[in-house]
Short mmCIF file of C-alpha atoms in Angstrom, two decimals:
data_model
loop_
_atom_site.label_atom_id
_atom_site.label_comp_id
_atom_site.label_asym_id
_atom_site.label_seq_id
_atom_site.Cartn_x
_atom_site.Cartn_y
_atom_site.Cartn_z
CA UNK A 1 -9.66 -16.64 -71.62
CA UNK A 2 -10.01 -20.35 -72.79
CA UNK A 3 -11.13 -23.23 -70.49
CA UNK A 4 -8.76 -25.75 -71.21
CA UNK A 5 -10.76 -28.00 -70.10
CA UNK A 6 -13.75 -27.69 -72.43
CA UNK A 7 -11.14 -26.79 -74.89
CA UNK A 8 -9.59 -30.43 -74.80
CA UNK A 9 -12.95 -32.30 -74.53
CA UNK A 10 -14.09 -30.18 -77.88
CA UNK A 11 -10.97 -31.66 -79.74
CA UNK A 12 -11.63 -35.30 -78.38
CA UNK A 13 -15.37 -34.48 -79.81
CA UNK A 14 -13.88 -33.39 -82.70
CA UNK A 15 -11.64 -36.53 -83.22
CA UNK A 16 -14.57 -38.89 -82.43
CA UNK A 17 -16.50 -37.43 -85.04
CA UNK A 18 -13.69 -37.66 -87.46
CA UNK A 19 -12.56 -41.44 -86.92
CA UNK A 20 -16.80 -42.35 -87.26
CA UNK A 21 -16.87 -41.12 -90.90
CA UNK A 22 -13.23 -42.72 -91.38
CA UNK A 23 -14.26 -46.25 -90.33
CA UNK A 24 -18.30 -45.19 -92.65
CA UNK A 25 -15.96 -44.66 -95.56
CA UNK A 26 -13.29 -46.97 -95.42
CA UNK A 27 -16.81 -49.53 -95.32
CA UNK A 28 -18.28 -47.88 -98.09
CA UNK A 29 -14.87 -47.96 -100.11
CA UNK A 30 -14.94 -52.16 -99.20
CA UNK A 31 -18.68 -52.69 -100.00
CA UNK A 32 -17.43 -51.67 -103.55
CA UNK A 33 -14.31 -52.77 -103.85
CA UNK A 34 -16.27 -56.60 -103.30
CA UNK A 35 -18.98 -55.54 -105.94
CA UNK A 36 -16.31 -54.10 -108.56
CA UNK A 37 -15.25 -57.80 -107.96
CA UNK A 38 -18.03 -59.87 -108.13
CA UNK A 39 -19.29 -57.85 -111.59
CA UNK A 40 -15.66 -58.21 -112.86
CA UNK A 41 -15.91 -61.87 -111.97
CA UNK A 42 -19.39 -62.38 -113.49
CA UNK A 43 -18.61 -60.60 -116.51
CA UNK A 44 -15.22 -62.48 -116.94
CA UNK A 45 -16.95 -66.30 -116.61
CA UNK A 46 -20.15 -65.23 -119.07
CA UNK A 47 -16.87 -63.86 -121.66
CA UNK A 48 -15.05 -66.65 -121.06
CA UNK A 49 -18.47 -69.26 -121.89
CA UNK A 50 -19.65 -66.51 -124.81
CA UNK A 51 -16.10 -67.32 -126.45
CA UNK A 52 -15.92 -71.39 -125.52
CA UNK A 53 -20.31 -71.35 -126.91
CA UNK A 54 -18.48 -69.46 -130.18
CA UNK A 55 -15.86 -71.62 -130.73
CA UNK A 56 -17.66 -74.56 -130.39
CA UNK A 57 -20.67 -73.71 -132.75
CA UNK A 58 -17.67 -72.73 -135.10
CA UNK A 59 -15.28 -75.90 -134.01
CA UNK A 60 -15.71 -78.00 -137.85
CA UNK A 61 -14.87 -81.82 -137.65
CA UNK A 62 -12.67 -83.83 -140.35
CA UNK A 63 -13.15 -87.24 -139.57
CA UNK A 64 -15.19 -89.86 -137.86
CA UNK A 65 -14.39 -92.15 -135.33
CA UNK A 66 -15.79 -95.63 -134.50
CA UNK A 67 -15.60 -95.99 -130.99
CA UNK A 68 -17.56 -98.97 -130.33
CA UNK A 69 -19.35 -101.95 -132.37
CA UNK A 70 -21.96 -104.34 -131.99
CA UNK A 71 -22.86 -107.20 -134.26
CA UNK A 72 -26.55 -107.49 -136.26
CA UNK A 73 -28.12 -110.14 -138.05
CA UNK A 74 -30.17 -108.17 -141.28
CA UNK A 75 -32.21 -110.70 -143.07
CA UNK A 76 -32.88 -109.89 -146.46
CA UNK A 77 -35.15 -107.81 -147.88
CA UNK A 78 -35.68 -106.15 -144.27
CA UNK A 79 -36.08 -102.86 -143.78
CA UNK A 80 -33.94 -100.97 -140.77
CA UNK A 81 -35.61 -97.55 -139.46
CA UNK A 82 -34.79 -95.38 -135.69
CA UNK A 83 -37.75 -96.23 -133.10
CA UNK A 84 -36.57 -93.44 -130.22
CA UNK A 85 -32.92 -94.26 -130.96
CA UNK A 86 -33.71 -98.21 -130.96
CA UNK A 87 -33.78 -99.84 -134.20
CA UNK A 88 -36.46 -101.12 -135.89
CA UNK A 89 -36.06 -103.93 -138.82
CA UNK A 90 -38.65 -105.21 -140.35
CA UNK A 91 -40.30 -107.46 -143.37
CA UNK A 92 -42.74 -109.39 -144.87
CA UNK A 93 -42.39 -111.92 -142.14
CA UNK A 94 -41.96 -110.26 -139.37
CA UNK A 95 -41.08 -107.04 -137.31
CA UNK A 96 -38.44 -107.39 -134.03
CA UNK A 97 -36.18 -104.45 -132.43
CA UNK A 98 -32.55 -104.37 -130.91
CA UNK A 99 -31.58 -101.52 -128.94
CA UNK A 100 -28.25 -99.77 -129.34
CA UNK A 101 -25.68 -102.52 -128.51
CA UNK A 102 -27.25 -105.35 -130.34
CA UNK A 103 -29.37 -106.23 -127.32
CA UNK A 104 -32.80 -108.23 -129.03
CA UNK A 105 -35.76 -105.79 -126.93
CA UNK A 106 -38.63 -108.00 -129.02
CA UNK A 107 -39.62 -109.84 -132.18
CA UNK A 108 -42.92 -110.30 -134.34
CA UNK A 109 -43.72 -112.23 -136.56
CA UNK A 110 -46.90 -111.68 -139.36
CA UNK A 111 -47.16 -112.77 -142.90
CA UNK A 112 -47.65 -109.21 -145.14
CA UNK A 113 -47.61 -109.47 -149.33
CA UNK A 114 -46.70 -105.17 -148.63
CA UNK A 115 -46.14 -103.94 -145.42
CA UNK A 116 -46.32 -100.55 -143.98
CA UNK A 117 -44.98 -98.50 -141.03
CA UNK A 118 -46.65 -95.00 -138.98
CA UNK A 119 -43.34 -93.96 -136.74
CA UNK A 120 -44.55 -91.72 -133.96
CA UNK A 121 -41.92 -90.89 -131.45
CA UNK A 122 -40.71 -94.14 -129.99
CA UNK A 123 -44.59 -95.95 -131.19
CA UNK A 124 -44.54 -97.93 -134.50
CA UNK A 125 -47.56 -99.61 -136.14
CA UNK A 126 -47.28 -102.13 -139.25
CA UNK A 127 -49.84 -103.01 -141.01
CA UNK A 128 -50.35 -104.69 -144.25
CA UNK A 129 -51.58 -102.99 -148.12
CA UNK A 130 -54.95 -104.15 -148.37
CA UNK A 131 -54.20 -106.81 -144.79
CA UNK A 132 -56.64 -106.52 -141.84
CA UNK A 133 -54.20 -106.46 -138.70
CA UNK A 134 -52.64 -103.69 -137.77
CA UNK A 135 -49.90 -104.24 -135.39
CA UNK A 136 -48.37 -101.87 -132.76
CA UNK A 137 -45.53 -101.77 -130.81
CA UNK A 138 -43.35 -98.74 -128.68
CA UNK A 139 -38.99 -99.38 -128.04
CA UNK A 140 -40.38 -101.45 -125.22
CA UNK A 141 -42.17 -103.92 -126.42
CA UNK A 142 -46.18 -104.74 -128.32
CA UNK A 143 -49.07 -102.43 -127.20
CA UNK A 144 -51.20 -104.37 -129.49
CA UNK A 145 -53.57 -105.16 -132.25
CA UNK A 146 -56.49 -104.35 -134.45
CA UNK A 147 -58.63 -106.18 -136.81
CA UNK A 148 -60.15 -103.55 -138.98
CA UNK A 149 -62.51 -106.49 -140.82
CA UNK A 150 -61.55 -104.26 -143.92
CA UNK A 151 -59.09 -103.74 -146.56
CA UNK A 152 -55.96 -101.28 -145.09
CA UNK A 153 -55.43 -98.00 -147.88
CA UNK A 154 -53.59 -96.09 -145.34
CA UNK A 155 -52.92 -95.32 -141.71
CA UNK A 156 -51.16 -93.43 -138.93
CA UNK A 157 -49.93 -93.93 -135.50
CA UNK A 158 -49.98 -91.47 -132.47
CA UNK A 159 -46.79 -91.46 -129.92
CA UNK A 160 -49.56 -92.37 -127.68
CA UNK A 161 -51.43 -95.26 -129.35
CA UNK A 162 -54.25 -94.40 -131.01
CA UNK A 163 -54.18 -95.33 -134.86
CA UNK A 164 -56.07 -94.01 -137.23
CA UNK A 165 -56.85 -95.41 -140.82
CA UNK A 166 -58.05 -95.54 -143.97
CA UNK A 167 -60.47 -98.70 -144.86
CA UNK A 168 -62.02 -99.72 -148.35
CA UNK A 169 -65.37 -100.15 -147.87
CA UNK A 170 -67.98 -101.01 -151.00
CA UNK A 171 -69.19 -97.92 -152.65
CA UNK A 172 -67.29 -96.13 -149.39
CA UNK A 173 -64.52 -94.87 -147.25
CA UNK A 174 -63.96 -95.42 -143.92
CA UNK A 175 -62.14 -92.99 -141.40
CA UNK A 176 -61.78 -95.53 -138.34
CA UNK A 177 -59.94 -94.39 -134.92
CA UNK A 178 -58.52 -97.17 -132.76
CA UNK A 179 -56.82 -97.55 -129.71
CA UNK A 180 -53.78 -99.55 -130.09
CA UNK A 181 -52.63 -100.25 -126.87
CA UNK A 182 -55.25 -103.52 -126.87
CA UNK A 183 -56.39 -106.14 -128.63
CA UNK A 184 -59.45 -104.54 -130.58
CA UNK A 185 -62.02 -104.32 -132.98
CA UNK A 186 -63.68 -101.69 -131.76
CA UNK A 187 -63.23 -97.66 -133.29
CA UNK A 188 -62.58 -95.00 -131.43
CA UNK A 189 -64.39 -93.31 -134.16
CA UNK A 190 -65.94 -93.94 -137.15
CA UNK A 191 -66.48 -91.89 -140.09
CA UNK A 192 -67.58 -92.87 -143.63
CA UNK A 193 -66.50 -90.38 -146.68
CA UNK A 194 -67.18 -90.79 -150.35
CA UNK A 195 -65.59 -88.75 -153.71
CA UNK A 196 -69.59 -87.25 -153.67
CA UNK A 197 -69.49 -86.73 -150.34
CA UNK A 198 -66.54 -85.00 -148.86
CA UNK A 199 -63.39 -86.49 -151.33
CA UNK A 200 -61.34 -88.75 -151.25
CA UNK A 201 -58.76 -88.94 -148.21
CA UNK A 202 -55.05 -89.28 -149.57
CA UNK A 203 -52.83 -88.08 -146.49
CA UNK A 204 -53.83 -88.49 -142.66
CA UNK A 205 -52.04 -87.63 -139.62
CA UNK A 206 -52.66 -87.46 -135.54
CA UNK A 207 -50.86 -85.26 -133.19
CA UNK A 208 -48.81 -87.60 -130.89
CA UNK A 209 -50.84 -87.68 -127.33
CA UNK A 210 -53.77 -88.73 -130.04
CA UNK A 211 -56.23 -86.00 -129.77
CA UNK A 212 -56.49 -84.21 -133.20
CA UNK A 213 -56.12 -86.02 -136.32
CA UNK A 214 -56.12 -84.03 -139.97
CA UNK A 215 -56.75 -86.09 -143.19
CA UNK A 216 -56.09 -84.01 -147.00
CA UNK A 217 -59.22 -84.80 -149.25
CA UNK A 218 -59.21 -84.27 -153.17
CA UNK A 219 -61.95 -84.17 -154.65
CA UNK A 220 -63.86 -82.85 -158.12
CA UNK A 221 -66.08 -79.82 -157.68
CA UNK A 222 -67.62 -78.78 -160.78
CA UNK A 223 -65.17 -80.18 -163.16
CA UNK A 224 -62.91 -78.42 -161.07
CA UNK A 225 -60.49 -80.29 -159.10
CA UNK A 226 -60.26 -79.03 -155.04
CA UNK A 227 -58.51 -80.15 -151.94
CA UNK A 228 -59.65 -79.76 -147.97
CA UNK A 229 -57.63 -79.85 -145.48
CA UNK A 230 -59.94 -80.78 -142.08
CA UNK A 231 -59.90 -81.03 -138.91
CA UNK A 232 -61.50 -83.57 -136.21
CA UNK A 233 -61.10 -83.11 -132.28
CA UNK A 234 -61.20 -85.86 -130.27
CA UNK A 235 -61.69 -84.85 -127.36
CA UNK A 236 -64.21 -82.53 -125.41
CA UNK A 237 -64.09 -79.86 -127.71
CA UNK A 238 -64.77 -81.97 -130.62
CA UNK A 239 -67.97 -83.77 -129.37
CA UNK A 240 -69.95 -79.88 -129.86
CA UNK A 241 -69.15 -80.17 -133.50
CA UNK A 242 -71.04 -82.20 -136.30
CA UNK A 243 -68.39 -85.14 -137.26
CA UNK A 244 -65.84 -83.74 -134.58
CA UNK A 245 -64.66 -81.68 -137.11
CA UNK A 246 -63.07 -78.23 -135.94
CA UNK A 247 -62.10 -76.80 -138.73
CA UNK A 248 -61.27 -77.16 -142.73
CA UNK A 249 -59.22 -74.82 -145.70
CA UNK A 250 -60.39 -75.05 -149.52
CA UNK A 251 -57.47 -74.97 -152.04
CA UNK A 252 -58.71 -74.95 -155.89
CA UNK A 253 -56.36 -77.05 -158.56
CA UNK A 254 -54.05 -77.86 -156.51
CA UNK A 255 -53.50 -81.69 -154.37
CA UNK A 256 -51.60 -81.75 -151.17
CA UNK A 257 -51.03 -84.93 -150.59
CA UNK A 258 -48.50 -84.78 -147.67
CA UNK A 259 -50.52 -83.25 -144.23
CA UNK A 260 -48.19 -83.74 -141.08
CA UNK A 261 -48.69 -82.69 -137.15
CA UNK A 262 -44.80 -81.40 -135.86
CA UNK A 263 -46.15 -81.41 -132.52
CA UNK A 264 -49.57 -81.33 -130.33
CA UNK A 265 -50.54 -78.07 -131.80
CA UNK A 266 -48.18 -77.54 -135.32
CA UNK A 267 -49.13 -79.11 -138.29
CA UNK A 268 -48.25 -78.46 -142.23
CA UNK A 269 -49.57 -79.46 -145.55
CA UNK A 270 -47.73 -79.57 -148.87
CA UNK A 271 -49.01 -79.56 -151.76
CA UNK A 272 -47.48 -78.87 -155.96
CA UNK A 273 -47.30 -75.13 -155.75
CA UNK A 274 -47.65 -74.48 -151.49
CA UNK A 275 -47.00 -75.34 -148.19
CA UNK A 276 -49.42 -73.98 -145.69
CA UNK A 277 -48.74 -74.16 -141.80
CA UNK A 278 -52.07 -74.61 -138.75
CA UNK A 279 -51.50 -73.18 -135.22
CA UNK A 280 -53.86 -74.26 -132.40
CA UNK A 281 -54.26 -78.02 -129.66
CA UNK A 282 -57.89 -77.36 -129.90
CA UNK A 283 -58.65 -75.62 -133.42
CA UNK A 284 -55.92 -75.75 -135.51
CA UNK A 285 -56.01 -71.89 -137.60
CA UNK A 286 -54.04 -71.32 -140.86
CA UNK A 287 -51.05 -69.21 -139.81
CA UNK A 288 -49.01 -68.82 -143.29
CA UNK A 289 -49.17 -69.91 -147.47
CA UNK A 290 -46.14 -70.36 -148.96
CA UNK A 291 -46.64 -70.38 -152.70
CA UNK A 292 -43.78 -72.82 -154.26
CA UNK A 293 -42.08 -72.02 -157.80
CA UNK A 294 -40.32 -74.92 -158.11
CA UNK A 295 -40.80 -78.84 -158.25
CA UNK A 296 -40.19 -80.21 -154.37
CA UNK A 297 -38.53 -83.79 -154.71
CA UNK A 298 -38.47 -84.53 -151.25
CA UNK A 299 -39.89 -83.74 -147.80
CA UNK A 300 -38.40 -83.73 -143.99
CA UNK A 301 -39.37 -82.43 -140.69
CA UNK A 302 -39.36 -83.06 -137.16
CA UNK A 303 -40.67 -81.29 -133.72
CA UNK A 304 -39.05 -77.93 -134.98
CA UNK A 305 -38.67 -77.53 -138.44
CA UNK A 306 -39.67 -78.23 -141.86
CA UNK A 307 -37.43 -79.25 -145.23
CA UNK A 308 -38.32 -78.69 -148.58
CA UNK A 309 -35.99 -80.09 -150.97
CA UNK A 310 -35.25 -79.06 -154.75
CA UNK A 311 -33.32 -79.48 -157.49
CA UNK A 312 -31.20 -75.86 -157.32
CA UNK A 313 -31.20 -73.96 -160.73
CA UNK A 314 -28.52 -72.16 -160.04
CA UNK A 315 -25.66 -74.33 -160.23
CA UNK A 316 -24.04 -73.36 -157.53
CA UNK A 317 -25.18 -77.31 -156.34
CA UNK A 318 -27.37 -79.79 -157.06
CA UNK A 319 -29.63 -79.66 -154.35
CA UNK A 320 -31.35 -76.88 -152.04
CA UNK A 321 -32.84 -77.60 -148.60
CA UNK A 322 -34.66 -74.87 -147.73
CA UNK A 323 -36.29 -74.77 -143.98
CA UNK A 324 -38.63 -73.45 -142.06
CA UNK A 325 -39.85 -73.13 -138.89
CA UNK A 326 -43.48 -74.24 -136.90
CA UNK A 327 -45.03 -71.39 -137.76
CA UNK A 328 -43.99 -70.85 -141.53
CA UNK A 329 -41.35 -68.51 -140.85
CA UNK A 330 -38.26 -69.79 -143.44
CA UNK A 331 -35.42 -69.68 -141.27
CA UNK A 332 -32.10 -70.49 -143.73
CA UNK A 333 -31.41 -72.75 -146.85
CA UNK A 334 -28.92 -75.37 -146.98
CA UNK A 335 -27.21 -76.23 -150.47
CA UNK A 336 -25.43 -79.77 -151.13
CA UNK A 337 -24.31 -82.28 -153.63
CA UNK A 338 -25.11 -85.38 -151.77
CA UNK A 339 -27.58 -87.69 -153.21
CA UNK A 340 -29.03 -88.16 -149.88
CA UNK A 341 -31.00 -90.71 -148.68
CA UNK A 342 -31.97 -89.06 -145.47
CA UNK A 343 -32.33 -85.90 -144.16
CA UNK A 344 -32.42 -85.62 -140.37
CA UNK A 345 -33.54 -82.98 -138.42
CA UNK A 346 -31.32 -83.00 -134.35
CA UNK A 347 -32.42 -79.97 -132.33
CA UNK A 348 -30.09 -77.32 -134.42
CA UNK A 349 -28.36 -79.71 -136.56
CA UNK A 350 -29.12 -80.61 -140.11
CA UNK A 351 -28.03 -84.11 -141.27
CA UNK A 352 -27.92 -85.19 -144.83
CA UNK A 353 -26.50 -88.74 -145.63
CA UNK A 354 -25.80 -91.78 -148.04
CA UNK A 355 -24.70 -94.71 -147.97
CA UNK A 356 -21.09 -93.79 -147.67
CA UNK A 357 -21.68 -89.98 -147.68
CA UNK A 358 -23.03 -87.20 -144.60
CA UNK A 359 -23.20 -83.94 -144.15
CA UNK A 360 -24.25 -82.12 -141.23
CA UNK A 361 -24.51 -77.83 -140.75
CA UNK A 362 -26.57 -76.30 -138.23
CA UNK A 363 -29.48 -74.73 -139.06
CA UNK A 364 -27.53 -71.52 -140.43
CA UNK A 365 -26.29 -73.39 -142.86
CA UNK A 366 -22.70 -73.56 -141.71
CA UNK A 367 -20.59 -77.12 -142.63
CA UNK A 368 -19.61 -78.59 -139.28
CA UNK A 369 -18.72 -82.17 -141.25
CA UNK A 370 -18.26 -83.71 -144.66
CA UNK A 371 -17.07 -87.02 -144.86
CA UNK A 372 -16.98 -90.19 -145.61
CA UNK A 373 -17.98 -93.14 -143.94
CA UNK A 374 -15.22 -96.25 -143.82
CA UNK A 375 -18.56 -98.69 -144.00
CA UNK A 376 -21.71 -98.39 -146.27
CA UNK A 377 -25.07 -97.21 -143.71
CA UNK A 378 -28.30 -98.41 -143.99
CA UNK A 379 -29.14 -95.82 -141.00
CA UNK A 380 -28.10 -93.10 -138.97
CA UNK A 381 -29.32 -92.34 -135.48
CA UNK A 382 -28.58 -89.24 -133.51
CA UNK A 383 -27.67 -89.67 -129.83
CA UNK A 384 -28.49 -86.65 -126.62
CA UNK A 385 -24.31 -86.25 -127.57
CA UNK A 386 -24.35 -83.73 -130.85
CA UNK A 387 -21.21 -85.02 -132.27
CA UNK A 388 -22.53 -88.96 -131.23
CA UNK A 389 -24.06 -90.87 -134.14
CA UNK A 390 -25.78 -94.47 -133.93
CA UNK A 391 -24.65 -95.99 -137.77
CA UNK A 392 -26.17 -99.42 -139.10
CA UNK A 393 -24.23 -101.48 -141.19
CA UNK A 394 -25.21 -104.68 -143.09
CA UNK A 395 -23.59 -106.46 -140.25
CA UNK A 396 -23.23 -104.41 -137.57
CA UNK A 397 -24.42 -101.41 -135.08
CA UNK A 398 -20.95 -98.86 -134.74
CA UNK A 399 -21.32 -95.99 -132.61
CA UNK A 400 -19.50 -92.47 -134.63
CA UNK A 401 -18.07 -89.57 -132.89
CA UNK A 402 -16.99 -86.67 -134.88
CA UNK A 403 -13.32 -85.52 -134.16
#
């Protein structure tokens, strides 16, 4: 005979166990539901963001609208340059800097016959060919003045204010390096070169931090023309090397008139038949060499890209812009018909323009804007906004936005 009391106790146990299992399943099911909802929400958010990015990336602008303007006075014969987002004006009689709203920042008077400038980021050096003084300024004001005591043939400035010069002495050429952040005649480094020893320096460049200098030499070796690209390190590594030289590369039967640093550890050199890329923050080494079959028309670059302009023989358009990254890989080509006065790399934009026309593309060659300006412009400066620019005309500074 079944004990009723035992039966009821067993029934309660089974019922409690069933309730315990049901609650655990419900909690698990609830957690899974929340998890799936979160995953779905994240996926939906990502999909929307991707859609918006693609829409923005593929968006094409059809007009440029002036959203702000300020007056500017440009004296006859003055040239206009971008100085870290401010506007540099310079001529034989002096230089001045104004901001994007037309406010005067600084003014520097001098007398020069053939003024030359070198710009690195927000820093500029101004000197006279065959002169003996170099003025170093940035977008905020004057940094220093260098007195060379010898005729100036060439110079370049780093963003940090270091200035490298090519000076003409009686029978030799002097490569002197100065601290342009003070009034000085004292050199940081000085070297003597000659055609018979190392060749004539035809192009020089400094890293933005002023630590490494690249020099392209041209000389004749046993009746054969020869070019050499040498690198000099002014830091601790260079102190252990003869004349601070930490490396060099020779090239037969070619002239290399253009060598530049893109940043503190990337450089490139261009000749009539090749482009070479170098990498290294202490001892730059050759990482790529590309031979060119066509004649280069122009060279443009920033910290990320190098662009070489060629006449386009295919007839599809007048010009072709081949774009390389800092390690020498070709990332694309841009075809265009504009008789350009300047080409700007800005982030992943390629801006090609003259005084009346403008073509803006992305780095893949997709046109974002092709149009005309309402006024003739002499300088176009990108801003932090991807499609807003500062345009300098003969008498105004205009803020332009693409629509």
